[in-house]
Coordinates of C-alpha atoms and ligand atoms in Angstrom, one line a residue:
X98 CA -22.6 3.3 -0.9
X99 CA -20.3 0.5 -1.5
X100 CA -17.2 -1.0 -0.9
X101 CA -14.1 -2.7 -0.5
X102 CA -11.4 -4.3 1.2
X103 CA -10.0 -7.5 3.2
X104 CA -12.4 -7.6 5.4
X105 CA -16.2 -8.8 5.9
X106 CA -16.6 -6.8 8.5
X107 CA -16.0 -3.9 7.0
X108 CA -19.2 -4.1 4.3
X109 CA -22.1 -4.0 7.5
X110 CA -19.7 -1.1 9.3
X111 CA -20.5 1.0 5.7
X112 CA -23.7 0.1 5.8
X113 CA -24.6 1.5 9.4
X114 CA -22.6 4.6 8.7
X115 CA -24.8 5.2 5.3
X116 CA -27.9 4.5 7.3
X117 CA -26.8 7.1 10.1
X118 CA -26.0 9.6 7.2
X119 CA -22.4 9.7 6.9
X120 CA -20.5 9.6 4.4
X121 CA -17.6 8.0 2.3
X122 CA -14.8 9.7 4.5
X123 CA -16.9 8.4 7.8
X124 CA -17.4 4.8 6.5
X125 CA -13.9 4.6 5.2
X126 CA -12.5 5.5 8.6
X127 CA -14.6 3.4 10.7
X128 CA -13.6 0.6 8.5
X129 CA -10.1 1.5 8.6
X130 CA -10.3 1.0 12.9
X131 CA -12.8 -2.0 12.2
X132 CA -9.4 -2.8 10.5
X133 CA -6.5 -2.2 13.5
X134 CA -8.8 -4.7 15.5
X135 CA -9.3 -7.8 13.4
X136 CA -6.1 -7.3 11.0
X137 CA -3.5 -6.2 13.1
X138 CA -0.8 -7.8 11.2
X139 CA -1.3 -4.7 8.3
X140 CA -4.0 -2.7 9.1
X141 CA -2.7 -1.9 13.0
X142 CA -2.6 1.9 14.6
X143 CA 0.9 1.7 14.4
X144 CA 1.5 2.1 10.7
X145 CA 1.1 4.4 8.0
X146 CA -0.5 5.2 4.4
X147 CA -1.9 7.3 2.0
X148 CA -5.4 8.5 0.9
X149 CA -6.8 10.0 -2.2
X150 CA -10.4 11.6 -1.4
X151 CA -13.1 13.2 -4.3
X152 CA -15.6 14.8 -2.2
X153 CA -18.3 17.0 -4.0
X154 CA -15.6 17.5 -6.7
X155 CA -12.6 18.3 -4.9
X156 CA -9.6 16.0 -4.7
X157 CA -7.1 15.7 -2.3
X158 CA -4.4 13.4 -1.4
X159 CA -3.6 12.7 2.2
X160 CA 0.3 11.5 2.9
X161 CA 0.0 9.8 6.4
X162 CA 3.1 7.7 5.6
X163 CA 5.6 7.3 8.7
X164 CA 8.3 9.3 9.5
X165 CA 12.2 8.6 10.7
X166 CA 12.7 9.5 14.3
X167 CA 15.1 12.4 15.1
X168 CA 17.8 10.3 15.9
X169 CA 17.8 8.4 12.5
X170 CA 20.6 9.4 9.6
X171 CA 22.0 8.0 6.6
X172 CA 24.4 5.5 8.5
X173 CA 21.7 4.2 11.1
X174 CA 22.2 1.1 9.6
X175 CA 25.7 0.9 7.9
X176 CA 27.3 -2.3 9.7
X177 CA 24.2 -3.5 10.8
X178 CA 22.7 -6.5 9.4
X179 CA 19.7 -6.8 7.4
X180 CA 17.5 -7.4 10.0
X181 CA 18.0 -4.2 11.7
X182 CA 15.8 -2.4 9.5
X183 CA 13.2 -5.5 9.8
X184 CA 13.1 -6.4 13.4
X185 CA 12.9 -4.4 16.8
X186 CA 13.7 -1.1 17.8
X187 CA 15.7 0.4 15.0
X188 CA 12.9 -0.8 12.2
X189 CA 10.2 1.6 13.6
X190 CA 8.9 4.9 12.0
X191 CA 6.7 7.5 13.8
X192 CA 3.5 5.9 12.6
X193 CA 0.4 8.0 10.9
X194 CA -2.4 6.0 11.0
X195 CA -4.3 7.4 14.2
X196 CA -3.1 11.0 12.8
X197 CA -3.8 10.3 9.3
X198 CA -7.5 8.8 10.2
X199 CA -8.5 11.5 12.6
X200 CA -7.3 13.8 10.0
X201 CA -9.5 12.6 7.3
X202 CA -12.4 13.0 9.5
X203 CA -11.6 16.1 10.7
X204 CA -11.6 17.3 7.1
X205 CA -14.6 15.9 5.6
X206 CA -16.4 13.9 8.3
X207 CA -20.2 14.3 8.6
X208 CA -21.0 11.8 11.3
X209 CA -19.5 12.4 15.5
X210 CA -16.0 11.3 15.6
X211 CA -16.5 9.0 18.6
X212 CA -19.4 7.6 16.2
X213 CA -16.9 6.2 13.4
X214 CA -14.8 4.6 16.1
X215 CA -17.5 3.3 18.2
X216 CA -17.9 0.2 15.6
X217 CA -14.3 -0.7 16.1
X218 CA -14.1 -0.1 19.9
X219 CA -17.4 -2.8 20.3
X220 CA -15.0 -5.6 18.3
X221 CA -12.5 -4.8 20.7
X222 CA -14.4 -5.3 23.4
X223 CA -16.7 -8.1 22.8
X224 CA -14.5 -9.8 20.6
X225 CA -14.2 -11.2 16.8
X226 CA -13.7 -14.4 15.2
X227 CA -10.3 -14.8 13.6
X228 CA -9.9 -15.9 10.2
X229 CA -7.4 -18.4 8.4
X230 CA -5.5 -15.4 7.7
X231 CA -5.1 -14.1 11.1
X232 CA -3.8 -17.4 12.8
X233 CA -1.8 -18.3 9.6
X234 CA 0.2 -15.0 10.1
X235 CA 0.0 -14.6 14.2
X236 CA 1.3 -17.7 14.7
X237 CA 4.6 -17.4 12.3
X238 CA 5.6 -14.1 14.3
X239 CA 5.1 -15.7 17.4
X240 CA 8.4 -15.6 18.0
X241 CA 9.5 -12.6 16.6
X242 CA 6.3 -10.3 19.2
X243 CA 7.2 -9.0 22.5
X244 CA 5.9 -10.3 25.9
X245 CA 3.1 -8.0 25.3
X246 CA 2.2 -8.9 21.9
X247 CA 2.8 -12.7 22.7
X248 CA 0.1 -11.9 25.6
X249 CA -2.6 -10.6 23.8
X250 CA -2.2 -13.0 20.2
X251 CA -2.0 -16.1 21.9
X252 CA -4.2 -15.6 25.2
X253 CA -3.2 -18.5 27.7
X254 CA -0.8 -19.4 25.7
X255 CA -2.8 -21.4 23.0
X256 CA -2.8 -20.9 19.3
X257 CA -6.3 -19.5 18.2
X258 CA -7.8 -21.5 15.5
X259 CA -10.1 -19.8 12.9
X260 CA -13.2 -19.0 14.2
X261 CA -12.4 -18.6 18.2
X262 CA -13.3 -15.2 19.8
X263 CA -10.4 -12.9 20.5
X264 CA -11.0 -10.4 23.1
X265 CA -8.6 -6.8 23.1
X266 CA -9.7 -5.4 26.4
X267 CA -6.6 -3.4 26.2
X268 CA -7.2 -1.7 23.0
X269 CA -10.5 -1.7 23.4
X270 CA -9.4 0.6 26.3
X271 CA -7.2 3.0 24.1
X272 CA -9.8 2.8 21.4
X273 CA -12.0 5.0 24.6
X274 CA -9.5 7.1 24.7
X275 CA -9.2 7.9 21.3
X276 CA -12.5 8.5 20.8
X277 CA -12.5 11.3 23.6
X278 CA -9.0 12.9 22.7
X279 CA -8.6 11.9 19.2
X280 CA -5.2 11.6 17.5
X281 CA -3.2 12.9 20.7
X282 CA -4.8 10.0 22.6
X283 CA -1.8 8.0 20.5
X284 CA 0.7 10.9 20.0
X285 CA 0.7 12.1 23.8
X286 CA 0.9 10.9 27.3
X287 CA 0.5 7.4 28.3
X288 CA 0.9 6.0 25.0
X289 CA 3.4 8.1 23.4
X290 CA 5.6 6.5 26.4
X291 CA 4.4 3.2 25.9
X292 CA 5.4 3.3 22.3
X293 CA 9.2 5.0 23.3
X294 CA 9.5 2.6 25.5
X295 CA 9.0 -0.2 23.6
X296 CA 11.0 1.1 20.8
X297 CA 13.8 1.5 23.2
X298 CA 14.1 -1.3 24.9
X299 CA 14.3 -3.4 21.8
X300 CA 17.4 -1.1 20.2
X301 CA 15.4 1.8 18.8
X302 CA 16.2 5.7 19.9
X303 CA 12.5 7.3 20.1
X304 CA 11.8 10.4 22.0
X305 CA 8.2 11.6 23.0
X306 CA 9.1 15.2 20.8
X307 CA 8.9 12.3 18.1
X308 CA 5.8 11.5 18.2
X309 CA 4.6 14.9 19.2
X310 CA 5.9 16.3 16.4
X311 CA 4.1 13.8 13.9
X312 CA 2.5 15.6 11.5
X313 CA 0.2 14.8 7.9
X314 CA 0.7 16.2 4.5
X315 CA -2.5 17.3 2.1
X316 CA -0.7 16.9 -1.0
X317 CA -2.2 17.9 -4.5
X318 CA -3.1 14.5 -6.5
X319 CA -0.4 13.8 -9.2
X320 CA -2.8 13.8 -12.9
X321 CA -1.9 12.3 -15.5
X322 CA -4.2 11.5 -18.8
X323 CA -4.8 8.0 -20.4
X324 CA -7.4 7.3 -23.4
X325 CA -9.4 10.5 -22.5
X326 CA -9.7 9.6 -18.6
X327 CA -8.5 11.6 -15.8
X328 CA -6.4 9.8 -13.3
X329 CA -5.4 10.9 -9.9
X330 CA -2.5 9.5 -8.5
X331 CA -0.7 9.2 -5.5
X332 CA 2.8 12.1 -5.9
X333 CA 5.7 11.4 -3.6
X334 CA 6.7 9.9 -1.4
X335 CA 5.0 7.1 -3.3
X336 CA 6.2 6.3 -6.2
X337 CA 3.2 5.0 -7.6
X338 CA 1.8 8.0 -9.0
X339 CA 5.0 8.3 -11.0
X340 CA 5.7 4.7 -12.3
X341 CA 1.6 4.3 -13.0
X342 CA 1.5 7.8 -15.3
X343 CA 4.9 6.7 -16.8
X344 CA 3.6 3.2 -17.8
X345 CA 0.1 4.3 -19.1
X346 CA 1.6 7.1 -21.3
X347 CA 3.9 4.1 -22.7
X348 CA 0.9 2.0 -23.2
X349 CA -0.6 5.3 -25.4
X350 CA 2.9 5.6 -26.9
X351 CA 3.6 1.7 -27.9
X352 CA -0.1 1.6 -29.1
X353 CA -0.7 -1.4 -27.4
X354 CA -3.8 -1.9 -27.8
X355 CA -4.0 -1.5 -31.6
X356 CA -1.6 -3.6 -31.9
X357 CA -1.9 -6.7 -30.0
X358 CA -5.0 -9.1 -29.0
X359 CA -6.4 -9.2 -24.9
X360 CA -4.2 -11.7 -23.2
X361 CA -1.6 -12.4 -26.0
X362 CA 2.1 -13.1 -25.3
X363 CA 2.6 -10.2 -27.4
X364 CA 0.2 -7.8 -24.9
X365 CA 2.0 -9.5 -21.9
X366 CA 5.2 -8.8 -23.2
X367 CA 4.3 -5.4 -24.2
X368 CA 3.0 -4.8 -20.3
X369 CA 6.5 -6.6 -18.8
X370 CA 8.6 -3.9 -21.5
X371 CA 6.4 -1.4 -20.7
X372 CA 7.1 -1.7 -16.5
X373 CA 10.3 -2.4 -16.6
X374 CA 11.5 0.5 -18.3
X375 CA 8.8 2.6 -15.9
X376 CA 10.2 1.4 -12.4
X377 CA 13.3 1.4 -14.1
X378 CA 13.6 5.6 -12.4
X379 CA 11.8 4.6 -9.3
X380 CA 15.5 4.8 -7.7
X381 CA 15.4 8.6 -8.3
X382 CA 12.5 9.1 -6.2
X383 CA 12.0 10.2 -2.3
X384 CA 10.5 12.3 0.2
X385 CA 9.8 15.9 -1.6
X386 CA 10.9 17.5 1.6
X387 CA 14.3 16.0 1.2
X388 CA 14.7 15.5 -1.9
X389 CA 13.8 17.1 -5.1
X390 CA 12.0 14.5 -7.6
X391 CA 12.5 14.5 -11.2
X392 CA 8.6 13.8 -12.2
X393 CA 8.2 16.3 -15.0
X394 CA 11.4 15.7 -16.6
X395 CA 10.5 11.4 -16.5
X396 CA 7.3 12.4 -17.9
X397 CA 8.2 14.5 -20.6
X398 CA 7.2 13.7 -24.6
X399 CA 10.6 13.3 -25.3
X400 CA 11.4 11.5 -22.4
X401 CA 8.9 8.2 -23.4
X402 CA 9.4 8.8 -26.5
X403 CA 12.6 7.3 -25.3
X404 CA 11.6 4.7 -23.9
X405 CA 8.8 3.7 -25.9
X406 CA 11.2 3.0 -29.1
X407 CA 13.3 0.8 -27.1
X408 CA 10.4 -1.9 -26.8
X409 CA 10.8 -4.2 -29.4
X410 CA 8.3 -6.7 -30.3
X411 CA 10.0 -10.3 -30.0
X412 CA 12.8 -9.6 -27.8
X413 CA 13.1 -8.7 -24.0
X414 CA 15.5 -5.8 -23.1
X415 CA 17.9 -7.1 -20.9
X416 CA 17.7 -4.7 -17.5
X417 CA 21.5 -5.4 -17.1
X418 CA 21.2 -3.3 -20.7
X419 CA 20.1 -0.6 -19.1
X420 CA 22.2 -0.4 -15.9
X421 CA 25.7 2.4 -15.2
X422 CA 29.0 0.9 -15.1
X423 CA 28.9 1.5 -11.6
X424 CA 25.2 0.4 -11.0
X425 CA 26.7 -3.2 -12.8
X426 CA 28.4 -3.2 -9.2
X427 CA 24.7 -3.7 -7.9
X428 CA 24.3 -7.1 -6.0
X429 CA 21.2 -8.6 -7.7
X430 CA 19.5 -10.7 -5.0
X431 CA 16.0 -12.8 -4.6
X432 CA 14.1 -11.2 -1.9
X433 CA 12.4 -13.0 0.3
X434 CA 8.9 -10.6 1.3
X435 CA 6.7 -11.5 4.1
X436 CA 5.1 -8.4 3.7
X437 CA 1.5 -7.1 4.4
X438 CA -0.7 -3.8 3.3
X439 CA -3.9 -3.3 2.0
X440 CA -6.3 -1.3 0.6
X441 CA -9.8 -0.3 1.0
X442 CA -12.5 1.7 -1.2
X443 CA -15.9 3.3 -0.5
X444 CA -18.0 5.2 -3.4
X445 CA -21.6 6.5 -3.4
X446 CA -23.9 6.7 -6.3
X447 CA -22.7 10.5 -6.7
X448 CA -19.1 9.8 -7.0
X449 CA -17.9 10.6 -3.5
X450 CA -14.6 8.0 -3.1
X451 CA -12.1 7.8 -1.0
X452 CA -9.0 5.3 -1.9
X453 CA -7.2 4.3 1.3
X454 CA -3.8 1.9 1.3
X455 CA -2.0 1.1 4.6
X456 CA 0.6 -0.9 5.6
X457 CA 2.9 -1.9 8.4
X458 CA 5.5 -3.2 5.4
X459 CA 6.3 -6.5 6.5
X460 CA 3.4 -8.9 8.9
X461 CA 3.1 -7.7 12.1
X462 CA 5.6 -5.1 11.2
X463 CA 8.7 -4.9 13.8
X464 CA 7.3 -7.8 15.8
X465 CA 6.4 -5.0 18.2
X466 CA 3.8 -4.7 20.2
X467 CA 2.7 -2.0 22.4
X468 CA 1.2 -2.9 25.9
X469 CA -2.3 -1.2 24.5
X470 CA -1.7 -3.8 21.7
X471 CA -0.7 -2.0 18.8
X472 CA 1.7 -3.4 16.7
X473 CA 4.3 -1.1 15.4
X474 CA 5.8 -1.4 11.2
X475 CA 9.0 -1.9 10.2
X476 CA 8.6 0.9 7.4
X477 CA 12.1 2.0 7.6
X478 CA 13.0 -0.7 5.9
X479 CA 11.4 0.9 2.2
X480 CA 14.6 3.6 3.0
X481 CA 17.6 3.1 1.1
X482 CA 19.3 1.3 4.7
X483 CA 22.4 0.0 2.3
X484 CA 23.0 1.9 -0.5
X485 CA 23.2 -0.6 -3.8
X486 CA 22.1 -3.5 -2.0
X487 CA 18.3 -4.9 -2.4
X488 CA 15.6 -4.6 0.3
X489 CA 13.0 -6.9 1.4
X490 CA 11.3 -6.4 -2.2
X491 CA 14.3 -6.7 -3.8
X492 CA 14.2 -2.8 -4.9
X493 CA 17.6 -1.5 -4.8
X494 CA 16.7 2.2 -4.1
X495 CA 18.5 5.6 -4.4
X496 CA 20.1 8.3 -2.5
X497 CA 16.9 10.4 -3.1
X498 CA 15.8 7.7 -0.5
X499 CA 18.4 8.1 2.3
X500 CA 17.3 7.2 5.7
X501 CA 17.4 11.2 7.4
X502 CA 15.6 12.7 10.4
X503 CA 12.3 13.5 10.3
X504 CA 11.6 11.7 6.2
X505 CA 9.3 9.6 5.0
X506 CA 10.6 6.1 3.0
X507 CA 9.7 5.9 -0.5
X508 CA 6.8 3.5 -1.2
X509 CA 5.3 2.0 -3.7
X510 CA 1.2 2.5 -2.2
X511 CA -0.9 4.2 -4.7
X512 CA -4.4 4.8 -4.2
X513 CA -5.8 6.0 -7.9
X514 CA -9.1 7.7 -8.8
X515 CA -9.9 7.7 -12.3
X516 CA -12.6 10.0 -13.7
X517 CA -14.5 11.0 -16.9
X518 CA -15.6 14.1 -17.8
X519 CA -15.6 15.2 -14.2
X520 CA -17.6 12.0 -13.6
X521 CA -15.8 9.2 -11.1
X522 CA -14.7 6.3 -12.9
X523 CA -13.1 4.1 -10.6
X524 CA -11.3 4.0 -7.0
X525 CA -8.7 1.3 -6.6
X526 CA -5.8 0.4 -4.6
X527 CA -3.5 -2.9 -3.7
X528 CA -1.2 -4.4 -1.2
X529 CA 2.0 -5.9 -2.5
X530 CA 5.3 -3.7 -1.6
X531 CA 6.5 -3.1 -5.5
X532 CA 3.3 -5.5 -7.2
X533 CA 1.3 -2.5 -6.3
X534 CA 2.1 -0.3 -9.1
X535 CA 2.0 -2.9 -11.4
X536 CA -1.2 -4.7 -10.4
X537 CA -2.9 -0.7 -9.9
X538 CA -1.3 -0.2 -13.6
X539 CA -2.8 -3.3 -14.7
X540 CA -6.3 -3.1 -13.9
X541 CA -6.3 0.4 -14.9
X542 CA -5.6 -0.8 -18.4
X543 CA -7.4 -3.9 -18.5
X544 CA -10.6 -1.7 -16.9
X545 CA -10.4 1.7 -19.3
X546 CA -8.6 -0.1 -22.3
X547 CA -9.9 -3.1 -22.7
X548 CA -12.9 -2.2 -21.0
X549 CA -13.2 -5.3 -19.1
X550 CA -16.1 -5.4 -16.2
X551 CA -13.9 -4.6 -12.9
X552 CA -14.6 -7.9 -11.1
X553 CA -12.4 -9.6 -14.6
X554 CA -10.2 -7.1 -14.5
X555 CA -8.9 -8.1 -11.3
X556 CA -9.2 -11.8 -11.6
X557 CA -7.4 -11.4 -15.1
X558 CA -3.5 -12.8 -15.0
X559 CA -1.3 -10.1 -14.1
X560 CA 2.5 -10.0 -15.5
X561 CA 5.2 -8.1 -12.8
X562 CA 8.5 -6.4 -13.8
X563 CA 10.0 -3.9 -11.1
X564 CA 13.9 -3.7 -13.6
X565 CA 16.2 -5.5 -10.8
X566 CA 15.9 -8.4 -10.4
X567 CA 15.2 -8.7 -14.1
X568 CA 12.7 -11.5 -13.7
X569 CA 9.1 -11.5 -14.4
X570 CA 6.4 -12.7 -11.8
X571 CA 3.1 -13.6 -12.6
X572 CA 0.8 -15.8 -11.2
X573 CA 0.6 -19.6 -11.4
X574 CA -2.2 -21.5 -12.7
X575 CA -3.0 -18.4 -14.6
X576 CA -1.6 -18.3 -17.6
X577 CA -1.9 -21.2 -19.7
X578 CA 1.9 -23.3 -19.8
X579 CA 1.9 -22.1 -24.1
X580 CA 1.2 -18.3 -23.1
X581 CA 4.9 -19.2 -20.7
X582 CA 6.7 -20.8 -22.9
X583 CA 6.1 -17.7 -25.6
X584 CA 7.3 -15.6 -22.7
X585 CA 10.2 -17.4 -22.7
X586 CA 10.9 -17.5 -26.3
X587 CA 11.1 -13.9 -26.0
X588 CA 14.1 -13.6 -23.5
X589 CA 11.5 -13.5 -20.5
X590 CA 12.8 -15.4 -17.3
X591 CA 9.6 -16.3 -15.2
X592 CA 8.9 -16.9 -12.1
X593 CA 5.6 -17.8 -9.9
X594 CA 4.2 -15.6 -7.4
X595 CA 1.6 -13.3 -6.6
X596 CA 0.9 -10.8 -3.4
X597 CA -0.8 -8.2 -5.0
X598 CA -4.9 -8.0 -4.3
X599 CA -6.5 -5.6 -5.9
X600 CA -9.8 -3.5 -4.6
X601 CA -11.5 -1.5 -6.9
X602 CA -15.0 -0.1 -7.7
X603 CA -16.5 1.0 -10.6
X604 CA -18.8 3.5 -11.3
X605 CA -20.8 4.1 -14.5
X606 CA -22.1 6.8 -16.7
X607 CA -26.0 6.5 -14.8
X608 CA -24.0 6.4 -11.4
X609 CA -24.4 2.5 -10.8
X610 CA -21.7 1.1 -8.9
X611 CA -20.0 -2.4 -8.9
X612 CA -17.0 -3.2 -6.4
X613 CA -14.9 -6.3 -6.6
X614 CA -12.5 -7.7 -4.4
X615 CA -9.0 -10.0 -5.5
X616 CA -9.5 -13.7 -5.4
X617 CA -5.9 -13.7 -5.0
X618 CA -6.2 -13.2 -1.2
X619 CA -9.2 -12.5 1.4
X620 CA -11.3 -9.8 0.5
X621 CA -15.2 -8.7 0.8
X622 CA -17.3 -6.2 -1.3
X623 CA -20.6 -4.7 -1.1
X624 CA -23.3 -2.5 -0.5
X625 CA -25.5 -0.8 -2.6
Ligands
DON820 O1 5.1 1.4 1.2 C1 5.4 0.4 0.5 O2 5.7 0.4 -0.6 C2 5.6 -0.9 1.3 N1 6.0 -0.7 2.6 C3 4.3 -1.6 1.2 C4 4.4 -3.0 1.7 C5 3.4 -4.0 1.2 O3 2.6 -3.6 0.3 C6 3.4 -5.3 1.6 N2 2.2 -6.1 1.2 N3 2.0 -7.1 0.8

C-alpha cells in the first residue's frame, strides 16, 4: 500500500493500518485525522472536501463539501466588505470533514473505527513536532485566531519554532469522543454549541438544527474518456470534473500532441488556449441541488468543436474577446490568495484508491477557533458573495453559485482516478483554489500523453489560465527566460506564481506502484 500527501506522518500511519489489515479507505482516514492534528491550518475538523474511492471495482464519489447555514441568502453579504466572507462569523459553512470521514469508513472500512483514529488521538496527546510550514502560517494568523485559538497555537504565549512539541490536550479530548460517538461527537451536544457559539459571537448566525442537519452526498463519478483511459472525476459542486473533461477532450480535439514537441512554447501555449477557453464556463456551475448544471451540453462534440477551432497557433485569444457586453462591466482585479487545501492518495497493489482533497479555503480558515481547538474555514467565500466582482482567487463566479440556505459553494477540488481497461492507472489530487484543475489537468496529460514517469510529471513546469484575470501563471525558475519570452511573443502576459502541489500515484500494468509528492511545497510519499 502506498501513499501520499503533505505530511510524513502520514506514510508510517499507512503502514500500521496495512500491517493490521485495513485497507485503503482505513489508511486514508486515519491519515486524514493524523492530518486535523499536525496541519490545522488546511487539514482541520472544521472544513470540508471531496473523495473519489475504487474499492474492488466500484467507484464512488463522496461530496463532504460545507454547507451554508439556514440563515444564509443571496444578500448575506451585499454591503458588506470583502472580508466578511473571509473573516469571523459570517465566513463559516457547516463543515463535513468529521461527517464526511466517519462516512467513508462507515462505507468501506475494514479495521474498528476507534482504530483509524487512535493514531491521530496519540499525536494529540503526546504531542508532534511542528514543521517550517506550521509556524510560518500559525504565526501570520495570530492575529486574525480567537482567544482560544491564540491559546492553544502559541502556548504561553511564545511562537513555536520548527521542531518544538505541541501538545492538543483539548482535542486530544474531543478526538475520545469521537472515537466513541463518531460523527455526532462533532455535530451534537457540547460541540455543536461550542461551534454556534463561536460562530455567533464573532458575527455569524449558526443554529444547532445546522449542524444536525449536516448531511454527505454519494455522488456518481463524472467519466469522461482521454487517449483510451477512463477517468473519474469529481461532478458538482466541483467544478473540476467539468473544466478537467472539457480541457482533455480539447487536447484530443487540437491534437496537441501530434502537433507540438514536450515542453515547447507551442505545447505551453496550446495548454494556456486550451484552459482558458475550459474555465472560461466554470461561472455556469453550482450546487446540483440548487442549480441545474449545463455539463452535457459544455461537453458536447459540437460544443468543443467550438472551442477547439478558436485556438490558433501564434496568437493568444484575448479573454476580453470572449466576454458579454454586460460581463465587459466585470471589474478585473489581482487577487491576493492566502489559501490552503490539500490532498492525499492511498493505492494497494490491486488497485484499491481512494483520492481525498480538503480544505479550509484560505489558512486557518475564518481565524476561528473552537475551544476543542478546531479551526473552522471560511468556505463561503468560493460562493458568488458579490455578484461580478472577483473572489479571493480572482474567479468571478455566477448566479448558479448564489450564496442560499442549506448549498454548497462551487469549488474547484477534484480528486481524479484514472483507469485502463478496468485496471487503476493513477489517483491524484492538488491544493491551489483554481490551480487545481489546471495542475490535476496537467499531470493527467503530461502522465497518460506524454507518458512521463509520475514523479516528472509533477516536477514538470506547469502553465495556469483560469479566463479572468487573463494572465498566465506559471512557475518561476521553471521555464527557461527564451521559453517566456516566446510566450510573450504570442500575446501571453505572464506572471510568477505557483500554489498548486500535486499528489499522485501511479500504478502499472503488473500492479507496481510509484507515488510522488510536489516539490513545489511539503509533501511525503511511500510505502510499498
Ligand atoms: O474549494 C475550492 O475550490 C477552494 N476552497 C480550495 C482552496 C484551496 O485549494 C486553497 N489552497 N491552496
Amino acid at each position: 500500500m502506498m501513499v501520499t500527501g503533505p505530511s510524513p506522518y502520514s506514510v508510517q500511519i499507512v503502514k500500521d493500518i496495512d500491517a493490521k489489515g485495513g485497507n485503503v479507505v482505513d489508511a486514508l482516514v486515519a491519515g486524514a485525522l493524523e492530518l486535523a492534528v499536525t496541519h490545522p491550518y488546511y487539514g482541520a475538523l472544521g472544513g470540508g472536501g471531496f473523495a473519489l474511492v475504487k474499492i474492488n471495482g466500484e467507484k464512488t464519489a463522496l461530496d463532504f463539501r460545507e454547507m451554508a447555514p439556514k440563515s444564509a441568502n443571496p444578500d448575506t453579504y451585499k454591503d458588506k466588505d470583502a472580508k466578511a466572507s473571509l473573516t469571523g462569523g459570517l465566513a463559516v459553512g457547516v463543515p463535513g470533514v468529521p461527517s464526511g470521514l466517519y462516512e467513508l469508513h462507515k462505507k468501506y472500512g475494514k479495521l474498528k473505527w476507534a482504530q483509524v483514529v487512535e493514531p491521530a488521538r496519540l499525536l494529540a496527546e503526546k504531542g508532534f513536532e511542528v514543521s517550517g510550514e506550521w509556524v510560518k502560517l500559525t504565526t501570520r494568523n495570530h492575529d486574525r485566531f480567537t482567544k482560544d485559538g491564540q491559546e492553544i497555537f502559541f502556548p504561553k504565549n511564545q511562537n513555536l519554532k520548527p521542531g518544538d512539541t505541541l501538545k492538543q490536550p483539548q482535542l486530544a479530548k474531543f478526538l475520545k469522543r469521537y472515537q466513541k460517538e463518531g460523527a455526532k461527537a462533532f455535530y451534537e451536544g457540547a460541540n455543536a454549541r461550542e461551534i454556534v457559539d463561536v460562530v455567533n459571537q464573532t458575527g455569524g448566525a449558526f443554529t444547532t438544527d445546522d449542524l444536525k442537519n449536516y448531511k454527505v452526498r454519494w455522488l456518481k463519478p463524472m467519466m469522461t474518456k482521454f487517449m483510451g483511459y477512463d477517468v473519474s472525476l469529481m461532478p458538482p459542486p466541483s467544478s473540476g470534473g467539468v473544466v478537467i473533461a472539457q480541457a482533455l477532450k480539447l487536447v484530443e480535439k487540437t491534437k496537441l500532441v501530434e502537433k507540438t514537441q514536450p515542453l515547447s512554447v507551442d505545447e505551453f501555449h496550446g495548454l494556456i488556449e486550451i484552459e482558458k477557453l475550459s474555465y472560461r464556463n466554470r461561472s455556469q456551475l453550482g450546487d446540483p441541488d440548487f442549480a441545474k448544471n449545463p455539463t452535457d451540453d459544455l461537453l458536447k462534440d459540437e460544443a468543443l468543436d467550438k472551442l477547439a477551432s478558436m485556438i490558433k497557433p501564434d496568437k493568444a485569444i484575448k479573454s476580453a474577446s470572449l466576454l458579454t457586453a454586460e460581463e465587459k462591466q466585470t471589474i478585473e482585479n489581482a487577487a491576493k490568495e492566502k489559501a490552503e487545501t490539500t490532498h492525499m492518495s492511498v493505492m494497494d497493489s490491486q488497485g484499491n484508491t481512494i483520492a481525498m482533497t480538503v480544505t479550509l479555503n484560505g489558512d486557518y480558515g475564518s481565524g476561528l477557533v473552537t475551544k476543542s481547538g478546531i479551526a473552522l474555514n471560511n468556505e463561503m467565500d468560493d460562493f458568488t458573495t458579490h455578484p461580478g466582482k472577483p473572489n479571493m482567487f480572482g474567479l468571478i463566479q455566477g448566479e448558479a453559485n448564489a450564496v442560499r440556505a442549506g448549498a454548497r459553494p462551487l469549488s474547484s477540488m477534484s480528486p481524479t482516478i484514472v483507469e485502463k481497461d478496468g485496471q487503476t492507472v493513477l489517483s491524484l489530487g492538488s491544493p491551489g483554489g483554481p490551480r487545481i484543475i489546471s495542475a490535476v489537468f496537467q499531470v493527467i496529460y503530461r502522465s497518460l500523453a506524454r507518458n512521463l514517469d509520475v514523479d516528472v510529471a509533477i516536477q514538470s513546469p506547469r502553465v495556469h489560465h483560469q479566463f479572468l484575470p487573463d494572465q498566465v501563471k506559471t512557475d518561476a525558475n521553471k521555464l527557461p527566460p527564451e521559453s517566456i519570452e516566446g510566450l510573450k511573443a504570442k500575446g501571453h502576459s505572464v506572471d510568477f506564481s505557483s500554489t498548486a502541489k500535486v499528489y499522485a500515484i501511479r500504478r502499472s500494468s503488473d500492479g507496481m506502484l510509484s507515488a510522488a509528492a510536489d516539490a513545489r511545497g511539503e509533501g511525503a510519499a511511500g510505502g510499498h
